[in-house]
mmCIF file of C-alpha atoms and ligand atoms in Angstrom:
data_model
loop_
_atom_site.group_PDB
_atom_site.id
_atom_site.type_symbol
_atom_site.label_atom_id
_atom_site.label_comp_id
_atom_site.label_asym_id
_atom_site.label_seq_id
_atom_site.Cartn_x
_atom_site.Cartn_y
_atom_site.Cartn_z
ATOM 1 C CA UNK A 284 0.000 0.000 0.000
ATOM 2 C CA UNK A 285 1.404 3.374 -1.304
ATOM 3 C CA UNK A 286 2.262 5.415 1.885
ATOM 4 C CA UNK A 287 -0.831 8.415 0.324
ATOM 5 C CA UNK A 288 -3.456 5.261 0.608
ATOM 6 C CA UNK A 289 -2.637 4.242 4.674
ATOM 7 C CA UNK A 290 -3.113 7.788 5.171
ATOM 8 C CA UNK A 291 -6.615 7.882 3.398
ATOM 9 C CA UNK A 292 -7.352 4.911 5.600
ATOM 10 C CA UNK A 293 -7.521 6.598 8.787
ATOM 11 C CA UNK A 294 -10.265 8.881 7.188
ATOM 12 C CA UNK A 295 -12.041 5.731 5.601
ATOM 13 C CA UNK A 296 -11.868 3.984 9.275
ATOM 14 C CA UNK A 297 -12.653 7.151 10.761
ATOM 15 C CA UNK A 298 -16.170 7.774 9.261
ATOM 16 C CA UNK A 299 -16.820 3.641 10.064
ATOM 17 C CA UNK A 300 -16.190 4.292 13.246
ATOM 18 C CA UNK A 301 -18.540 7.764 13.587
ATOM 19 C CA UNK A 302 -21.045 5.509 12.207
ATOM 20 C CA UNK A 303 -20.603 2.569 14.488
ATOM 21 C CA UNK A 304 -20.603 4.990 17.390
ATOM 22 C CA UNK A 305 -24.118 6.362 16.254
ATOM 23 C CA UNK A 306 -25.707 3.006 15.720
ATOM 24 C CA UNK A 307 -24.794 1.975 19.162
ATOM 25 C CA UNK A 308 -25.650 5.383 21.289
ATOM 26 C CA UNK A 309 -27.293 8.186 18.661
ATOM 27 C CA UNK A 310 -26.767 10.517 20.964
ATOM 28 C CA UNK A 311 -23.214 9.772 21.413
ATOM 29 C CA UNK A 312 -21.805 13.189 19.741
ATOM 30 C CA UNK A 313 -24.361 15.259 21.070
ATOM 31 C CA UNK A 314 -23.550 14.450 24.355
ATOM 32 C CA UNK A 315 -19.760 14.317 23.836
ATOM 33 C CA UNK A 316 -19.830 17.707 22.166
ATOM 34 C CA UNK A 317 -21.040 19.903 25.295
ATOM 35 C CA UNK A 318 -19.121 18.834 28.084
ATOM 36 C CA UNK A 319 -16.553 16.362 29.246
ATOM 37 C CA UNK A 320 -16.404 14.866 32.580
ATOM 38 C CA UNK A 321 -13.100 12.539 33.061
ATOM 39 C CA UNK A 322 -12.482 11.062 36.304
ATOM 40 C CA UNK A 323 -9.049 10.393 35.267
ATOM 41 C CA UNK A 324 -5.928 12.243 34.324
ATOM 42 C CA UNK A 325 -3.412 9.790 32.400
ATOM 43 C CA UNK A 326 0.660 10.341 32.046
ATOM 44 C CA UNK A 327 1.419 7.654 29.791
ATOM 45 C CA UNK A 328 4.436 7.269 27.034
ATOM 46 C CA UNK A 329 4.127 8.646 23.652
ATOM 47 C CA UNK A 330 4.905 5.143 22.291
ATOM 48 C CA UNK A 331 1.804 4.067 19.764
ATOM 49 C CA UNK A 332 1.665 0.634 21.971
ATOM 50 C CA UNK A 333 0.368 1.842 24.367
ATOM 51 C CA UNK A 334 -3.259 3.448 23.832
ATOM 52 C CA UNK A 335 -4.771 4.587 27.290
ATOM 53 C CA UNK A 336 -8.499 3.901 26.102
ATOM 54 C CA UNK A 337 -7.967 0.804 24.665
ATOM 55 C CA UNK A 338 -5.833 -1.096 27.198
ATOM 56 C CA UNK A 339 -8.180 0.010 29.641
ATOM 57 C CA UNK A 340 -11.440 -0.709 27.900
ATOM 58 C CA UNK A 341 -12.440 3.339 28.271
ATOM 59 C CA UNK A 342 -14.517 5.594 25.905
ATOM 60 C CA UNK A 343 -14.027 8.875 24.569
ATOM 61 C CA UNK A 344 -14.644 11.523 27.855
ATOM 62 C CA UNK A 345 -13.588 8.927 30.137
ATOM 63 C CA UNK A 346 -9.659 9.719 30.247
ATOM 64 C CA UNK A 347 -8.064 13.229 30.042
ATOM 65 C CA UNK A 348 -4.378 12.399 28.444
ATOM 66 C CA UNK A 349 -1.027 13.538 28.356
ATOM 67 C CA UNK A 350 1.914 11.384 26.730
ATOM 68 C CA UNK A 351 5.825 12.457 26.174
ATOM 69 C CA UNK A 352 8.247 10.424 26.171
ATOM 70 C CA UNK A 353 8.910 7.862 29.004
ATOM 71 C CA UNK A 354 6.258 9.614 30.840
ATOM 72 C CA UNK A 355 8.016 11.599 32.612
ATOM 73 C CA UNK A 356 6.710 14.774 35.425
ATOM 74 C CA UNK A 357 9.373 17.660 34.779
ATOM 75 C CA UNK A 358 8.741 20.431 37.548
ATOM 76 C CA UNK A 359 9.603 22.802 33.984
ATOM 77 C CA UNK A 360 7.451 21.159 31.738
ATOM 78 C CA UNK A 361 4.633 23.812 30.729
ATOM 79 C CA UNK A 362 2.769 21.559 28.412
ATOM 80 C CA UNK A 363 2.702 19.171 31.584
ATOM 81 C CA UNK A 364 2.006 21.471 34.336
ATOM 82 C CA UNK A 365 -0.418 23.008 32.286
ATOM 83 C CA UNK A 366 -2.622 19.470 31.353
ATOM 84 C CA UNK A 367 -2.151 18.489 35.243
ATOM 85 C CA UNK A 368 -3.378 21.916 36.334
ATOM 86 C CA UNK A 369 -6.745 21.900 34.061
ATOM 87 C CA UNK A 370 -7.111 18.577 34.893
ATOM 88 C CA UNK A 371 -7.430 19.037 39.179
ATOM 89 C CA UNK A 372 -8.569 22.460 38.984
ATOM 90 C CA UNK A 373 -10.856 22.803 35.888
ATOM 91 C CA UNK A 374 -11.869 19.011 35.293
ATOM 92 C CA UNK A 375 -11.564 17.455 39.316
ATOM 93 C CA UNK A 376 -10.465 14.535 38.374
ATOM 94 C CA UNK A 377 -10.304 12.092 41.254
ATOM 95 C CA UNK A 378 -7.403 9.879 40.024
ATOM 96 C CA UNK A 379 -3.970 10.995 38.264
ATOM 97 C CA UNK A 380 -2.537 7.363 36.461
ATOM 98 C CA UNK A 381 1.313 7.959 35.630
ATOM 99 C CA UNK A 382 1.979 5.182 33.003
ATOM 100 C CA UNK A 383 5.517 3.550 32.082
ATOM 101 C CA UNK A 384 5.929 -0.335 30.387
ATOM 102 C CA UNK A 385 8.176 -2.603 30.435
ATOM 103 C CA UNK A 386 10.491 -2.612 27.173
ATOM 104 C CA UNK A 387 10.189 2.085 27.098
ATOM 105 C CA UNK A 388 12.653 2.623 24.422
ATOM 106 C CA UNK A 389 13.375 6.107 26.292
ATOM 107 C CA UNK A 390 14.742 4.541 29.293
ATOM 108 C CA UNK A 391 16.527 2.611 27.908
ATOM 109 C CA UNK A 392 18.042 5.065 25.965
ATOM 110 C CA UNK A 393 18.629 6.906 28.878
ATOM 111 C CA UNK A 394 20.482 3.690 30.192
ATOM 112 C CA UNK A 395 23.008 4.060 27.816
ATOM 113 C CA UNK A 396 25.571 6.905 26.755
ATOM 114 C CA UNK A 397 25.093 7.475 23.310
ATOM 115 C CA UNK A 398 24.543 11.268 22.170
ATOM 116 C CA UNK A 399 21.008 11.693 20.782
ATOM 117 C CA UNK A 400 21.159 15.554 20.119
ATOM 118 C CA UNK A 401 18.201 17.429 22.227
ATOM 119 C CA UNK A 402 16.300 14.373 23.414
ATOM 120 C CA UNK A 403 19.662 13.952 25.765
ATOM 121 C CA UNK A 404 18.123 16.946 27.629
ATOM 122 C CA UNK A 405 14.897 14.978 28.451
ATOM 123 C CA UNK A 406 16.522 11.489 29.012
ATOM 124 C CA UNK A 407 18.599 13.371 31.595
ATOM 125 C CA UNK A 408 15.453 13.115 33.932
ATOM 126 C CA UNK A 409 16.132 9.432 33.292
ATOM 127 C CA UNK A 410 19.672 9.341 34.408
ATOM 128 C CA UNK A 411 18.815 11.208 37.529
ATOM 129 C CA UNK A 412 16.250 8.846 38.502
ATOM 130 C CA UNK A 413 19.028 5.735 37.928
ATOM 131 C CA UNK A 414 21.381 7.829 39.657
ATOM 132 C CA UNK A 415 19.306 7.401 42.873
ATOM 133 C CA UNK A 416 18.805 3.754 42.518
ATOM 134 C CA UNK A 417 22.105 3.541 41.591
ATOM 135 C CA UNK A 418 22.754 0.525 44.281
ATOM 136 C CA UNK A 419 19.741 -1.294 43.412
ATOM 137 C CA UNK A 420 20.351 -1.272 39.286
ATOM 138 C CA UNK A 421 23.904 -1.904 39.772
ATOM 139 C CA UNK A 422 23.084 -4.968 41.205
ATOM 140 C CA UNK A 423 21.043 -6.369 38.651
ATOM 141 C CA UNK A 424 23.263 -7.970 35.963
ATOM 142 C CA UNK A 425 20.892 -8.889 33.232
ATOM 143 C CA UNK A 426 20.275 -5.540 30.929
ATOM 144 C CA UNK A 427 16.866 -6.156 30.233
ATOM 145 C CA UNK A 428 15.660 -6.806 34.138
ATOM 146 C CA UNK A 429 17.477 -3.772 35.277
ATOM 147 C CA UNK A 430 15.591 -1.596 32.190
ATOM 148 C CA UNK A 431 12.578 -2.940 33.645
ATOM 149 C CA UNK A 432 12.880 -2.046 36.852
ATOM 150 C CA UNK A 433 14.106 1.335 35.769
ATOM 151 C CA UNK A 434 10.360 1.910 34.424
ATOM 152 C CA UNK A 435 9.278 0.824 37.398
ATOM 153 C CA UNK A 436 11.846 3.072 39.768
ATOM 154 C CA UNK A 437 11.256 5.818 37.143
ATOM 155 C CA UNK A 438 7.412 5.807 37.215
ATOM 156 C CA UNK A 439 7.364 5.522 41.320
ATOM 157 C CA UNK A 440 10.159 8.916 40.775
ATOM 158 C CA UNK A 441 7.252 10.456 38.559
ATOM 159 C CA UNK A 442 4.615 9.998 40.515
ATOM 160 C CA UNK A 443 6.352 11.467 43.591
ATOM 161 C CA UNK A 444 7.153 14.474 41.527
ATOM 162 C CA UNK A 445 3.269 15.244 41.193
ATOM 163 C CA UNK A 446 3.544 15.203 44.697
ATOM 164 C CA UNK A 447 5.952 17.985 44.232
ATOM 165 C CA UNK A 448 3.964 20.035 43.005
ATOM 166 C CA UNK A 449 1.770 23.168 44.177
ATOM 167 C CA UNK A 450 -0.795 21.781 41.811
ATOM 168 C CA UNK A 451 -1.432 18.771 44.011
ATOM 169 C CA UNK A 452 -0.221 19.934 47.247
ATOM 170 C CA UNK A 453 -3.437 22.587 46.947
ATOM 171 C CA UNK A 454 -5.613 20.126 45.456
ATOM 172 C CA UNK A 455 -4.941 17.703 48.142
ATOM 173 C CA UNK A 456 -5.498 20.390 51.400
ATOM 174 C CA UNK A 457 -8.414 21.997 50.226
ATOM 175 C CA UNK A 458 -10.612 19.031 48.203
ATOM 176 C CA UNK A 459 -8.664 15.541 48.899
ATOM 177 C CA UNK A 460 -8.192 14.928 45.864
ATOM 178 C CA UNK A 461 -6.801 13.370 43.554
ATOM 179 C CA UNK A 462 -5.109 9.960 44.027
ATOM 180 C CA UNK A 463 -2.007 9.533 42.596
ATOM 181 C CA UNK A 464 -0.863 5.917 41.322
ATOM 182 C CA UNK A 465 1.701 4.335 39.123
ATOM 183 C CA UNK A 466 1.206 1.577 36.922
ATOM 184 C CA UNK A 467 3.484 -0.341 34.300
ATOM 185 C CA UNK A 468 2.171 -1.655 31.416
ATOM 186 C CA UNK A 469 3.289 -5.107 30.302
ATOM 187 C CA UNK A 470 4.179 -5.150 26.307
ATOM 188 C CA UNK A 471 4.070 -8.472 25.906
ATOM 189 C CA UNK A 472 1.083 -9.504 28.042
ATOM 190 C CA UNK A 473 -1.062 -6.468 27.868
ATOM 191 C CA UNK A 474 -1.158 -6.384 31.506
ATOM 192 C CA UNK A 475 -1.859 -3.261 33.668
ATOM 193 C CA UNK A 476 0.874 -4.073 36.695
ATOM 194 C CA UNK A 477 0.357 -1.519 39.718
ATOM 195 C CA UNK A 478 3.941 -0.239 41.220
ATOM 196 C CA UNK A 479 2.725 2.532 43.843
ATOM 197 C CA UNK A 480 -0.326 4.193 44.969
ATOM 198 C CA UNK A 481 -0.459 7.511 46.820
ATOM 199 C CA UNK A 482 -3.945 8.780 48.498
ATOM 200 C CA UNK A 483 -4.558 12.196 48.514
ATOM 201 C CA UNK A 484 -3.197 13.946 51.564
ATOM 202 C CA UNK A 485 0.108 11.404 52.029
ATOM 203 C CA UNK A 486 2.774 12.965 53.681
ATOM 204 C CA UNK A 487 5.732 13.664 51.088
ATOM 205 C CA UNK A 488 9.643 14.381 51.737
ATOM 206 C CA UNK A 489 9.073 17.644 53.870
ATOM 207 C CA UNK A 490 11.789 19.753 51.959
ATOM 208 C CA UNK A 491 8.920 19.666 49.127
ATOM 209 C CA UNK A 492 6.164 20.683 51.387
ATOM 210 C CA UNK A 493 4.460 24.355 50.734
ATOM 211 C CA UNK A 494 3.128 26.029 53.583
ATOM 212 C CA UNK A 495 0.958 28.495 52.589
ATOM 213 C CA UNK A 496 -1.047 26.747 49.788
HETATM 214 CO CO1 LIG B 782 8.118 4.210 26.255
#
């Protein structure tokens, strides 16, 4: 297939799936179209395996999403900080879902110490988190068990950086919400695997705590 005609697919599939939608709910758009009410705020990787509605079996309005690259929570990220922000304060969502999986091409690329131009920059967040769990990772002599424990490590990190943040801090004193958990997604099995959960109002490393939120 030429590379024009999988493009023109996507707009073939598209209206299939309009009309599917319609058949099963008419008033599916109509609905859609006025307001949105997700209870969840999703942090997932940018990689195309891993779709947050479809692994977990959610419709359109159910999940508000954000994806970069090895889902990562960068205290300077505005695209971030500004998603997270309209999600709590605008939307209330009651859960925020960091996502990593097992296999992320950016940590591993962050395990290793090849020059990749600007991407270096963001992988660096990476590093950092390896550099703490520097021990534990050392000690692991097969590659591929200590890259997936490095999603794990790094999406526990990411998670306590929402933690970090006014956003949440504010959230969490004056409505309890929202949750905060980290998951990692299994490539090969398609398996959601839970690594940490945080309620709202856990106490966090003190040195990170505002006081006048
Ligand atoms: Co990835």
């Amino acid at each position: 297939m030429s590379d024009m005609k999988s493009f023109q697919k996507l707009l073939l599939e598209n209206k299939a799936w309009a009309q599917e939608k319609l058949e099963d709910d008419p008033k599916f758009f109509e609905r859609l179209s006025k307001i949105q009410t997700p209870e969840f705020l999703w942090i997932g990787c940018s990689d195309s395996r891993v779709p947050a509605n479809e692994i977990t079996g959610t419709q359109p309005g159910e999940i508000f999403v954000q994806r970069n690259i090895a889902n990562l929570v960068v205290h300077t990220d505005l695209n971030l900080l500004s998603v997270l922000q309209y999600a709590v304060e605008v939307l209330e969502v009651k859960h925020v879902i960091v996502c990593g999986h097992y296999g992320c091409g950016g940590v591993k690329a962050a395990m290793g110490h090849h020059s990749l131009g600007i991407i270096n920059k963001w992988l660096r967040n990476i590093k950092d988190v390896y550099r703490i769990h520097e021990n534990e990772l050392n000690n692991i002599e097969n590659e591929d068990l200590r890259l997936d424990r490095l999603v794990e490590l790094n999406v526990h990190e990411q998670v306590l950086n929402l933690a970090k943040t006014s956003i949440i801090q504010h959230s969490w004193k004056h409505h309890s919400r929202p949750h905060l958990h980290g998951w990692v997604y299994g490539l090969k099995d398609g398996i959601l695997h839970p690594v940490i959960d945080i309620p709202a109002k856990s106490p966090i490393d003190p040195i990170y705590e505002y006081d006048n939120l």
